[in-house]
Short mmCIF file of C-alpha atoms and ligand atoms in Angstrom, two decimals:
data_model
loop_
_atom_site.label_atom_id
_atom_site.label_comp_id
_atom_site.label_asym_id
_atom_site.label_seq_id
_atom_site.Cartn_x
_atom_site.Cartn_y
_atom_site.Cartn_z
CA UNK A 1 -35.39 16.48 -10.85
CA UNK A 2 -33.49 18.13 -8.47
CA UNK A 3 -30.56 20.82 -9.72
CA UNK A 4 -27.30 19.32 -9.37
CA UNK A 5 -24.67 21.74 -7.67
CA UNK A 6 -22.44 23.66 -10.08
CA UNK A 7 -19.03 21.85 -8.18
CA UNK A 8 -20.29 18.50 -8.37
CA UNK A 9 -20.83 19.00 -12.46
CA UNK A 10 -16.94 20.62 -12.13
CA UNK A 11 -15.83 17.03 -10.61
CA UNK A 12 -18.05 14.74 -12.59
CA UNK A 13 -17.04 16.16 -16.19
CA UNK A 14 -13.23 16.17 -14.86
CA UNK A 15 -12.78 13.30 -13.41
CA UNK A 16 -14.44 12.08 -16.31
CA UNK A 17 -12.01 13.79 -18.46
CA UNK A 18 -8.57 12.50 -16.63
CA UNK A 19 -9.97 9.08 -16.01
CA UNK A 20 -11.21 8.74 -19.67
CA UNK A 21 -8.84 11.40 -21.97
CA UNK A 22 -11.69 11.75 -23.81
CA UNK A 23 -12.74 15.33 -25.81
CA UNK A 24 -13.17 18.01 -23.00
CA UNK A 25 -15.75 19.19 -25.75
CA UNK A 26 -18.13 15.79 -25.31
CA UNK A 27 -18.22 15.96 -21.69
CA UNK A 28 -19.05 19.52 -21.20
CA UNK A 29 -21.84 18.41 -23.41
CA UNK A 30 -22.71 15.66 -21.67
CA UNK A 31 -22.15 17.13 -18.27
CA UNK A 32 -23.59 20.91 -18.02
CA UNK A 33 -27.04 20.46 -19.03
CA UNK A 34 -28.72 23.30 -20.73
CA UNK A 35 -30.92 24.22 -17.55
CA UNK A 36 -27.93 24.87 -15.84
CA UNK A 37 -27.80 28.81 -15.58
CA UNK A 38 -25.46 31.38 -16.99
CA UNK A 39 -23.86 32.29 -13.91
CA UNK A 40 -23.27 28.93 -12.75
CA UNK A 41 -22.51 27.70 -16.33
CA UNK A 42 -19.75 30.64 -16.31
CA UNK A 43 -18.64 29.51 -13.13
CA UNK A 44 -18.39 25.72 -14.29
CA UNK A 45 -16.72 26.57 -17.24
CA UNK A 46 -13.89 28.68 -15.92
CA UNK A 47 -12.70 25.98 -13.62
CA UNK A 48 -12.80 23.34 -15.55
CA UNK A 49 -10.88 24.60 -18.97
CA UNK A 50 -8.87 26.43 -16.25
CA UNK A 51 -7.67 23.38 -14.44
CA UNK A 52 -7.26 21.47 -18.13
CA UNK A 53 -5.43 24.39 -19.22
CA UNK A 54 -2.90 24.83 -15.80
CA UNK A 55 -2.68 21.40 -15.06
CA UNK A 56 0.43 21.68 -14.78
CA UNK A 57 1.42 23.94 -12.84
CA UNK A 58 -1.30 22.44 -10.53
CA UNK A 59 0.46 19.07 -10.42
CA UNK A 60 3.59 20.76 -9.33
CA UNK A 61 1.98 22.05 -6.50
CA UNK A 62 0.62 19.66 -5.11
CA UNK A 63 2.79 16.73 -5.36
CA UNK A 64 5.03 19.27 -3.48
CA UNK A 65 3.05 18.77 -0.31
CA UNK A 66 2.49 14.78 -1.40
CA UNK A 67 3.85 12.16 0.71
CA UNK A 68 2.68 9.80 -2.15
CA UNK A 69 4.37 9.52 -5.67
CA UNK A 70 0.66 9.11 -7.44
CA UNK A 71 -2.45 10.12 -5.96
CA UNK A 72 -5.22 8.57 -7.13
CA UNK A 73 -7.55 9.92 -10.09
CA UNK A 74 -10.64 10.90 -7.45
CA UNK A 75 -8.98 12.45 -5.45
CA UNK A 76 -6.55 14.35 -7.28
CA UNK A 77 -9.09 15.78 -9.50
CA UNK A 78 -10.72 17.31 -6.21
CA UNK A 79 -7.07 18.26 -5.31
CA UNK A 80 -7.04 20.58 -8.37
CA UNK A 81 -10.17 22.00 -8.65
CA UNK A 82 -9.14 23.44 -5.05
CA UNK A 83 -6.00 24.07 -6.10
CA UNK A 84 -6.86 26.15 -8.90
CA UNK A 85 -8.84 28.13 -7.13
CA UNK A 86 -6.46 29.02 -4.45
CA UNK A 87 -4.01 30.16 -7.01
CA UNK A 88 -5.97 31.73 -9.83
CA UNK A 89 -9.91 32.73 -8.40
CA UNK A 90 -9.10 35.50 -7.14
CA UNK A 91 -12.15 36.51 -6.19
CA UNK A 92 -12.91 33.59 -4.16
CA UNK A 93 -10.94 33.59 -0.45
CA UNK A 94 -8.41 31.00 0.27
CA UNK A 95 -10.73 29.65 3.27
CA UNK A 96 -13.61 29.62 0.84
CA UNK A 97 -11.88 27.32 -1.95
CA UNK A 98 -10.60 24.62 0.64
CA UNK A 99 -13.94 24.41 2.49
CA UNK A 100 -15.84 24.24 0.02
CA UNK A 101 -13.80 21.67 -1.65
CA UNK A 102 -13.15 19.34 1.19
CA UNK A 103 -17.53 19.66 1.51
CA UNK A 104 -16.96 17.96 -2.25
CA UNK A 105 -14.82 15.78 -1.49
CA UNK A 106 -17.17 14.45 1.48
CA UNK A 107 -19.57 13.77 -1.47
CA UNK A 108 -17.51 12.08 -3.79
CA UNK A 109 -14.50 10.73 -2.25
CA UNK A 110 -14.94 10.70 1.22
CA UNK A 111 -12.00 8.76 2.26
CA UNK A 112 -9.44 11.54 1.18
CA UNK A 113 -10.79 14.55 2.68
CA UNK A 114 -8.18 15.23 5.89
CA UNK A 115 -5.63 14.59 3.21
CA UNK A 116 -6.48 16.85 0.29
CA UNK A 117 -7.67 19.50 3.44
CA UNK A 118 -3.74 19.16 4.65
CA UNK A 119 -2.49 19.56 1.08
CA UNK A 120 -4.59 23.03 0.05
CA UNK A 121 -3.43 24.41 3.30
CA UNK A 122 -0.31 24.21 2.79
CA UNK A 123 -1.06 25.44 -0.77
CA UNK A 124 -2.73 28.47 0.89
CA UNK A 125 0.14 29.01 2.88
CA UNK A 126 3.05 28.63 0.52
CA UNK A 127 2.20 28.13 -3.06
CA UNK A 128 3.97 27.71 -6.32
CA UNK A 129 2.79 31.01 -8.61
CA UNK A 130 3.23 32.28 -12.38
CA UNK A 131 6.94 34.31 -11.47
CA UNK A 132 8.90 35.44 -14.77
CA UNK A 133 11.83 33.84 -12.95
CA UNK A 134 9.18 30.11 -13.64
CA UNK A 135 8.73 31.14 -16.89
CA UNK A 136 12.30 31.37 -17.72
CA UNK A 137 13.66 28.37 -15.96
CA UNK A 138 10.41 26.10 -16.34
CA UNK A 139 8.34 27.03 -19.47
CA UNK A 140 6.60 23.67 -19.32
CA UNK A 141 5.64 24.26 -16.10
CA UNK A 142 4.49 28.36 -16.14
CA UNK A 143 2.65 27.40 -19.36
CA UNK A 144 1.15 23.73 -18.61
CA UNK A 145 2.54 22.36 -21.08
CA UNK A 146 3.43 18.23 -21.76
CA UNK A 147 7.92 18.54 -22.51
CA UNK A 148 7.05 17.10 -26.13
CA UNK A 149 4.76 19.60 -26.99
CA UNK A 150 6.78 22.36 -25.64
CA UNK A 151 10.04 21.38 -27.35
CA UNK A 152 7.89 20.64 -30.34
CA UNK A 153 6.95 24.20 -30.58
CA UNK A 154 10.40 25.60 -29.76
CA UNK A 155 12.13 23.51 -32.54
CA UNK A 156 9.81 25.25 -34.90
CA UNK A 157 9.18 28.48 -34.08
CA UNK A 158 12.20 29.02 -31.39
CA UNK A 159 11.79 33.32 -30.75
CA UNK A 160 8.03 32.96 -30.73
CA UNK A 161 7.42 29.83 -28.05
CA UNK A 162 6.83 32.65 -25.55
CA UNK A 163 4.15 34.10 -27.43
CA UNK A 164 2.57 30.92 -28.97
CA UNK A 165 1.79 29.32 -25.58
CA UNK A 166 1.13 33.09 -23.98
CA UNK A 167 -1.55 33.67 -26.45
CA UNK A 168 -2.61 29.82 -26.38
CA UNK A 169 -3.55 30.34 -21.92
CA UNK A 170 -6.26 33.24 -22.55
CA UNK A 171 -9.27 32.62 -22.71
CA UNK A 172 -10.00 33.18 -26.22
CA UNK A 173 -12.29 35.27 -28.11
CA UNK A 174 -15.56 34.54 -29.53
CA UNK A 175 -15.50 34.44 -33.43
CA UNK A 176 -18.57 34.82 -35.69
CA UNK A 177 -18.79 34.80 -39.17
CA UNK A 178 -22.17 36.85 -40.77
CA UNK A 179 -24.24 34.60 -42.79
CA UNK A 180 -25.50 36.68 -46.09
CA UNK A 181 -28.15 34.20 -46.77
CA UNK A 182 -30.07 35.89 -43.55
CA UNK A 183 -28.25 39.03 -42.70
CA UNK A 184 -25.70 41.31 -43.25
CA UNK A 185 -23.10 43.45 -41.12
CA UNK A 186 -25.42 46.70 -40.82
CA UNK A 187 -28.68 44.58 -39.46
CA UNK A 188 -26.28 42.63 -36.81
CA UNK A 189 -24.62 45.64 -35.29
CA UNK A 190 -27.88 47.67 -34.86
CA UNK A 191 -28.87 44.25 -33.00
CA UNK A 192 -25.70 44.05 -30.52
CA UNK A 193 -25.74 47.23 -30.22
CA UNK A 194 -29.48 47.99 -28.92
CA UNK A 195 -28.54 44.89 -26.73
CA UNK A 196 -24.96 46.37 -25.59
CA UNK A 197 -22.86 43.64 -26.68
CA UNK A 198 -19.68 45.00 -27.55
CA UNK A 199 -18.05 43.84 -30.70
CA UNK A 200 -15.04 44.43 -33.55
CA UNK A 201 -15.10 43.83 -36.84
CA UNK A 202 -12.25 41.58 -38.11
CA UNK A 203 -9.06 43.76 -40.20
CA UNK A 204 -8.73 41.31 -42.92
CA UNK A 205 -12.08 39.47 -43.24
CA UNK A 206 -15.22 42.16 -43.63
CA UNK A 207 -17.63 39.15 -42.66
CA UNK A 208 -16.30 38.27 -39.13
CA UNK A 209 -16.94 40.07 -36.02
CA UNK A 210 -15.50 39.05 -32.81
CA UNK A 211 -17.04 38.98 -29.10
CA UNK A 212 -15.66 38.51 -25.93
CA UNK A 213 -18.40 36.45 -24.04
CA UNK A 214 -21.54 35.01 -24.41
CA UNK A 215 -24.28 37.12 -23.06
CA UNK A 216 -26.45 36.35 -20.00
CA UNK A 217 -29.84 37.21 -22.16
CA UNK A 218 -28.67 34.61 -24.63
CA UNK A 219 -28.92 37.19 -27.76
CA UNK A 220 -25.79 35.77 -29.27
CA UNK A 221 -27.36 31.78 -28.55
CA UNK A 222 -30.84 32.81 -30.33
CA UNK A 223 -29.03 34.61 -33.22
CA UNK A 224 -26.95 31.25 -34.06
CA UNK A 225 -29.99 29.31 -33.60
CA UNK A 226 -31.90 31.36 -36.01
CA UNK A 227 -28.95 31.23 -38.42
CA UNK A 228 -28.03 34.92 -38.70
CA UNK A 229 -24.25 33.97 -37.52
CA UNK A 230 -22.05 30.88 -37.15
CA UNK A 231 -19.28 30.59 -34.98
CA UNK A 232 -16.45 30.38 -36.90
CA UNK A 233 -12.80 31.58 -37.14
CA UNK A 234 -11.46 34.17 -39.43
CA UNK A 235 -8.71 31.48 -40.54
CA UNK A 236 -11.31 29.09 -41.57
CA UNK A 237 -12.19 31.96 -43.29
CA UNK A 238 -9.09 32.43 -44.80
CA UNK A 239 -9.19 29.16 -46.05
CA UNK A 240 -12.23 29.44 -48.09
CA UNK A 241 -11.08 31.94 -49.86
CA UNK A 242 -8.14 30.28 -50.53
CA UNK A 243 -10.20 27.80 -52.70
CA UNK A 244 -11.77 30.84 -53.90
CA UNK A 245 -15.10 29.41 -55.00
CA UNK A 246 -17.37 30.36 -57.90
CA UNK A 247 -20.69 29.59 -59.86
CA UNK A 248 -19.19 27.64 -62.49
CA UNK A 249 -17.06 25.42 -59.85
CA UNK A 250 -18.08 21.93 -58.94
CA UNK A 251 -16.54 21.64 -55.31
CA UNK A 252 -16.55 18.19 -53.49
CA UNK A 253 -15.62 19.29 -49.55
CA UNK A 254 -14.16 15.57 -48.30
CA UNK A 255 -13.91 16.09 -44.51
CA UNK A 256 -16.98 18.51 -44.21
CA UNK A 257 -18.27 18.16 -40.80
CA UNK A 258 -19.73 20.27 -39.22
CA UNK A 259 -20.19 22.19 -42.53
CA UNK A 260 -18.58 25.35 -41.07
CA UNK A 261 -16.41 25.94 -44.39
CA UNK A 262 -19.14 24.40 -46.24
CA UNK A 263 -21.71 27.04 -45.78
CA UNK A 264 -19.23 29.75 -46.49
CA UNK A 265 -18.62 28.19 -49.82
CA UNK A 266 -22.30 27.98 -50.24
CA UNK A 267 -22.64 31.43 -49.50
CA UNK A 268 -19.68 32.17 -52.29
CA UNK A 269 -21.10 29.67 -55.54
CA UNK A 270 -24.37 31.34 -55.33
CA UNK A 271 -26.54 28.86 -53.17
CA UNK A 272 -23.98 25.35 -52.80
CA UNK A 273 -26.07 24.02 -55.66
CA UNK A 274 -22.51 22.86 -57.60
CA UNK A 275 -21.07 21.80 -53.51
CA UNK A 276 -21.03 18.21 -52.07
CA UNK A 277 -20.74 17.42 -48.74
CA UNK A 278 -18.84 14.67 -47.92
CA UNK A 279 -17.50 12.94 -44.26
CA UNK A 280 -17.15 9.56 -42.91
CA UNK A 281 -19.31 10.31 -40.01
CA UNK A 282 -22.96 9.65 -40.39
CA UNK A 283 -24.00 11.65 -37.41
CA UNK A 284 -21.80 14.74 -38.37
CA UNK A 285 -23.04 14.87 -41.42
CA UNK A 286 -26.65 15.13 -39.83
CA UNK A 287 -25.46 17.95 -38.00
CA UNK A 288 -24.07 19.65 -41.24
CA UNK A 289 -27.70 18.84 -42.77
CA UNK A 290 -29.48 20.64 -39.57
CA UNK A 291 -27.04 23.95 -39.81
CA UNK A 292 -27.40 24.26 -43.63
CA UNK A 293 -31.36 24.13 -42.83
CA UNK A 294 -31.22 26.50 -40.22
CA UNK A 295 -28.56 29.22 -42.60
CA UNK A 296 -31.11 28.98 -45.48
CA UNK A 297 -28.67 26.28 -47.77
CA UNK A 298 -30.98 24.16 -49.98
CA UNK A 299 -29.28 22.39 -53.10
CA UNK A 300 -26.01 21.08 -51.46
CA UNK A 301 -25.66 17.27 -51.78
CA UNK A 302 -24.41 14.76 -49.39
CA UNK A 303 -22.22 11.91 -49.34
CA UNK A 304 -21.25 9.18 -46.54
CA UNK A 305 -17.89 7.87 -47.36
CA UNK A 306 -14.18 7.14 -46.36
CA UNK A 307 -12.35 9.99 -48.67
CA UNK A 308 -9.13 7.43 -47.91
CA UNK A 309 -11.55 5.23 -50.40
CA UNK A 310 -13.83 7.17 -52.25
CA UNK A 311 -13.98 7.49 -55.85
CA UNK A 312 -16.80 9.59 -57.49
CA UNK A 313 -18.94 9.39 -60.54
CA UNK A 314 -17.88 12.63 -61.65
CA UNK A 315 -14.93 14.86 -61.04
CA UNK A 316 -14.45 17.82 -59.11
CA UNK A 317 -12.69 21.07 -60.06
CA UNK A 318 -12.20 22.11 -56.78
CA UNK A 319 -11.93 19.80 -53.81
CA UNK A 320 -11.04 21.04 -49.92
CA UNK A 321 -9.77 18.94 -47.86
CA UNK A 322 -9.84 20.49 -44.31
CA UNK A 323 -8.37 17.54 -42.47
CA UNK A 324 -9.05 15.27 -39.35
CA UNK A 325 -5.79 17.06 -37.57
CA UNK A 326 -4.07 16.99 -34.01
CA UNK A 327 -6.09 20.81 -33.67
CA UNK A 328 -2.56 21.83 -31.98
CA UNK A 329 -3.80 25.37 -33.77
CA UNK A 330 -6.18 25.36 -31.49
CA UNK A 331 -5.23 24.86 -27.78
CA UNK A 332 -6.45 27.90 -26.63
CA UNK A 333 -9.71 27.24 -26.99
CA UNK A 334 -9.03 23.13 -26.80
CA UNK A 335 -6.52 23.30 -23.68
CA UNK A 336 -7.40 19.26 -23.63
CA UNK A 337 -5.30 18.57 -26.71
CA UNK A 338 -2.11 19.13 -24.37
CA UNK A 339 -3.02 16.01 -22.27
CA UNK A 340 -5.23 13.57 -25.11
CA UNK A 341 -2.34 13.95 -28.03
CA UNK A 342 0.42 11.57 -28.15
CA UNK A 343 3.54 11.33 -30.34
CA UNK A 344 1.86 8.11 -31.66
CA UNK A 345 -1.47 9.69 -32.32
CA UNK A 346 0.20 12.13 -34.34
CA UNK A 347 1.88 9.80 -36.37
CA UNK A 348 -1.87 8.17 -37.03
CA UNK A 349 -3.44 11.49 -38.17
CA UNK A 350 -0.15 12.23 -40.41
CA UNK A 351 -0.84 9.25 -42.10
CA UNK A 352 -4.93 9.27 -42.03
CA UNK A 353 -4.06 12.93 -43.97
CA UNK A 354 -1.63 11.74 -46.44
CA UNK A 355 -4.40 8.69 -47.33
CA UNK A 356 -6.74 11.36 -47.79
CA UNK A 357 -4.61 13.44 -50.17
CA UNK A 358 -3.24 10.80 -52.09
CA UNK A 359 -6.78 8.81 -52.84
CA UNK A 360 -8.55 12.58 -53.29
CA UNK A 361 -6.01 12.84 -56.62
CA UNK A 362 -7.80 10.39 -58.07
CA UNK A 363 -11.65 12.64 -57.72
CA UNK A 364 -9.92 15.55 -59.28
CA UNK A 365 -10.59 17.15 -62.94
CA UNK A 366 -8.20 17.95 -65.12
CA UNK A 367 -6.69 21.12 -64.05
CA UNK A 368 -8.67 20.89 -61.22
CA UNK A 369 -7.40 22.36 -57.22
CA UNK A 370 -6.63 20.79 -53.94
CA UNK A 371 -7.09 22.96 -50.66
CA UNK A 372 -4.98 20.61 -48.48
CA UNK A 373 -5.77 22.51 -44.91
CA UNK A 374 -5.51 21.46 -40.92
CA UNK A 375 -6.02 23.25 -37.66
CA UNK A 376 -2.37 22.67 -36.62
CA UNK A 377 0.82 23.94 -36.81
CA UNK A 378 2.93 20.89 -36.82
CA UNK A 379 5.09 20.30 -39.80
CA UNK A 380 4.58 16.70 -39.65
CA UNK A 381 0.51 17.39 -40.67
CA UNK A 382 1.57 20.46 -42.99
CA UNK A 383 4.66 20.74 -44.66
CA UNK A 384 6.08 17.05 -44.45
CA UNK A 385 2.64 15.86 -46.49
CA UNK A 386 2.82 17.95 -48.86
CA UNK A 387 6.54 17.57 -49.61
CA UNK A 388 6.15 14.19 -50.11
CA UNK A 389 3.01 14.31 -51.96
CA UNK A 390 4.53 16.74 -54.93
CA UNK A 391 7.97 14.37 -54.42
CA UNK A 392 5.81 11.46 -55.18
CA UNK A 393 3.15 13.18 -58.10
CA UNK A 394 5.41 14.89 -60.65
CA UNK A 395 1.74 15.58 -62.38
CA UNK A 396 1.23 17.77 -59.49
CA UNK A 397 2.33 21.64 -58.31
CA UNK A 398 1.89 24.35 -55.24
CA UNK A 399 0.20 26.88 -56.63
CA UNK A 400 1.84 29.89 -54.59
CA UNK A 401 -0.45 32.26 -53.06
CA UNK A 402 -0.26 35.48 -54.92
CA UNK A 403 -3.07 37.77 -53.32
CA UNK A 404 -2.02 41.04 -51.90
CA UNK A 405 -4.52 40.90 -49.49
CA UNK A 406 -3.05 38.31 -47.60
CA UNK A 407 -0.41 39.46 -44.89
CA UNK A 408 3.45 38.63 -45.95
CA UNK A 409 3.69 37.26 -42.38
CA UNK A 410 0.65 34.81 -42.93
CA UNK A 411 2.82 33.72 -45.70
CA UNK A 412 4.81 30.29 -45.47
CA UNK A 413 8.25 28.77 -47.16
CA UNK A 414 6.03 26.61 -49.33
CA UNK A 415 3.99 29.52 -50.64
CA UNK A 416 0.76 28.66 -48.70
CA UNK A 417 -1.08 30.10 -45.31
CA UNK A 418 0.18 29.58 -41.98
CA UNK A 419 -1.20 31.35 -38.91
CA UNK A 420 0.56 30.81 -35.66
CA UNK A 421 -1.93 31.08 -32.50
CA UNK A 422 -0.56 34.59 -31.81
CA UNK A 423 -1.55 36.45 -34.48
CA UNK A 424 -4.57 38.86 -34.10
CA UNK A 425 -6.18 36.42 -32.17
CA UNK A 426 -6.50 34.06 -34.97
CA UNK A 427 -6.75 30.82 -34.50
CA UNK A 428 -3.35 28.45 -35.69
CA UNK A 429 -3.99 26.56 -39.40
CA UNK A 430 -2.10 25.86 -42.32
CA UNK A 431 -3.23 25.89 -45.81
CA UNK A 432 -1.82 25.92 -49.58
CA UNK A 433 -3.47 24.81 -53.02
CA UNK A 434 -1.96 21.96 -55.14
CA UNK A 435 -3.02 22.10 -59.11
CA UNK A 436 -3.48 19.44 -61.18
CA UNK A 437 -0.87 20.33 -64.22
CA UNK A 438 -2.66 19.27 -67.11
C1 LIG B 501 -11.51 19.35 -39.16
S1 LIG B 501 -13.01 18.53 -39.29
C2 LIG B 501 -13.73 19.37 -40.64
C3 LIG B 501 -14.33 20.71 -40.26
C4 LIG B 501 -15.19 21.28 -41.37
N1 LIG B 501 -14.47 21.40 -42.61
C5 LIG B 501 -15.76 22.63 -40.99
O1 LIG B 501 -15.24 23.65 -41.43
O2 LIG B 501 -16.75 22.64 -40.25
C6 LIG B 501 -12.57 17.02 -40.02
C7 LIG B 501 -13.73 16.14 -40.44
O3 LIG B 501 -13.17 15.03 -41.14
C8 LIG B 501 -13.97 13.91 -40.92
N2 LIG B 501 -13.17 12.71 -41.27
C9 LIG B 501 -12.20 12.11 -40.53
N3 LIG B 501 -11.69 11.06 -41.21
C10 LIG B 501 -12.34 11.00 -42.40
C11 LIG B 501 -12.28 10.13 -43.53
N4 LIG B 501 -11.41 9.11 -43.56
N5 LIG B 501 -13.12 10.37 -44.55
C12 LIG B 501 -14.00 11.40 -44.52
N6 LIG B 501 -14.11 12.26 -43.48
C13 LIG B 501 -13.29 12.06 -42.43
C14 LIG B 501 -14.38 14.01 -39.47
O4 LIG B 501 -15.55 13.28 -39.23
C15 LIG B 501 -14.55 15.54 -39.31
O5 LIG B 501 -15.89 15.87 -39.46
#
């Protein structure tokens, strides 16, 4: 088989992507093949989350130049992966970016080439940049960001929309979590460090380090793949503790997929013997099967259910439920989520998470804790659930989070965890526990 050029995998898995809205996450998947090399996997990568994450801004520059109202999807996907390199590669010479893209666009839209050359001239010549004086007058535009979203963020968080969507355009970090069952901090950093891979351990959590890339001899790919880490965010982190788990617990974990929580909680019961593993998806749950096998977790069980349904044969002390949520926590590593949510999806998942919560009740022991968590920072997923959950279950409470070694400004009004994007290079989430009375 002959090896497909690096640009033509850049157009494929975005035109893909704008034609289809589907996860950026599948198609990278589906489109860079693991034979594809580092350097031109790098290379892929960059301009395609860069162009999903400035679309923007992209847009605005070229329908500038555009004697048409709407291009059409082939060629304006070749229109911004030129575009984005003539205003953010700049390593890569204007000349360089439109030749080479007008070669592409010879290949896969042949039709448009003298146009989309004439547009990334004039591009070249006069462009629209990232001023201060756009991010003041235009945040949606400096940041790439849909209005909604944008004014979403501002209503909530007003003083800090600079800094949310700031932190949410870097590239982010690289988050690991140590997994005890096969190492432990002091083995790992004598292993980084004989291979030069720079790395800092997390403030708050002991067992997360963070990275800032992947490295080209694939140390940090063979040490997941033998188990030794997991790539997983401190706040996820944060939210395990949060259910605080124990020997004596029985914990049922009803949207477990991929089992990144999952093994942590293992990891704190002594083994996951008292854990079960549930999640709708029959194939996820595979996948939290094949990572348990490769961390050294033998005694969790499994279940394949709908947790809006489920009832179980026995009841659970502790149950997590880290919801299906809009991930709007997560942009900076998800840039897609700005172009795939709608107002009406969100309205979906706020009610696919209240379903959850209020049939979950019913699996709970007397006494027994709820760790209602999502990857967003939207009130509608966080704090308008769980208002109307305790307004609806008087045989319910928040049990306030009283642990000093949680930050006051991690903190929220309800007396749970939220983490806005911009802190420490955390990852956005919400999460508080809700106790069972009697
Ligand atoms: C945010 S992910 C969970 C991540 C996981 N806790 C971890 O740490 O790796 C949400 C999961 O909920 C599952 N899910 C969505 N709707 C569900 C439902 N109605 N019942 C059970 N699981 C569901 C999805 O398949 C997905 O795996």
């Amino acid at each position: 088989m002959s090896k497909k050029n690096p640009r033509d995998i850049i157009f494929d898995t975005l035109y893909a992507f704008f034609s289809d809205k589907k996860s950026l996450k599948i198609l990278i998947t589906k489109y860079i093949k693991d034979e594809t090399s580092y350097t031109d996997k790098a290379f892929i990568l960059n301009i395609v989350k860069g162009v999903v994450r400035d679309k923007r801004i992209l847009d605005e520059n070229i329908y500038q130049y555009s004697k048409f109202k709407k291009i059409d999807a082939r060629t304006l996907t070749l229109l911004y992966i030129g575009t984005y390199q003539l205003l953010f590669c700049d390593s890569v010479p204007d000349y360089a970016s439109i030749n080479t893209t007008v070669e592409l666009s010879k290949r896969k839209h042949k039709k448009s080439f003298n146009f989309i050359n004439a547009i990334l001239r004039k591009i070249s010549k006069s462009a629209l940049k990232k001023t201060d004086q756009l991010k003041t007058n235009r945040p949606e535009i400096y940041f790439s960001y849909p209005d909604w979203i944008l004014n979403k963020i501002r209503r909530l968080y007003d003083n800090k929309l600079y800094s949310i969507c700031e932190s949410s355009s870097n590239i982010p970090p690289i988050w690991i979590r140590i997994n005890a069952f096969k190492t432990n901090l002091a083995e790992l950093s004598q292993i980084l460090i004989k291979n030069n891979i720079s790395f800092s351990e997390d403030k708050l959590l002991s067992n997360y380090i963070k990275i800032d890339k992947f490295d080209s001899k694939n140390i940090i790919l063979d040490l997941i793949k033998k188990g030794f880490i997991y790539i997983q965010n401190p706040s996820s982190g944060l939210v395990v503790n949060l259910l605080s788990p124990s020997k004596n617990d029985t914990i049922l974990d009803a949207c477990s997929a991929p089992g990144g929580k999952a093994a942590f909680i293992a990891e704190l019961n002594g083994g996951g013997a008292n854990l079960t593993c549930l999640d709708i998806n029959k194939k996820r749950i595979n996948q939290i099967k094949s990572n348990f096998s490769i961390m050294g977790i033998k005694d969790t069980s499994f279940i394949c259910e709908d947790s809006i349904r489920f009832r179980a044969n026995k009841k659970y002390n502790k149950i997590l439920l880290d919801l299906p949520c809009s991930s709007s926590g997560t942009i900076r590593k998800n840039p897609d989520i700005k172009w795939t949510l709608s107002k009406n999806s969100l309205k979906n998942i706020q009610k696919t998470q209240y379903d959850i919560l209020n049939n979950m009740k019913n699996n709970l022991a007397k006494k027994g804790e709820i760790i209602y968590s999502t990857c967003s920072i939207f009130n509608d997923e966080n704090h308008k659930n769980i208002e109307r959950f305790i307004a609806e279950n008087d045989d319910f409470h928040i049990s306030k989070i009283n642990n000093k070694n949680i930050p006051e400004n991690f903190i929220n009004e309800l007396g749970g965890i939220t983490i806005l994007p911009d802190e420490n290079g955390y990852e956005g989430m919400f999460a508080i526990k809700i106790k069972k009375n009697v």
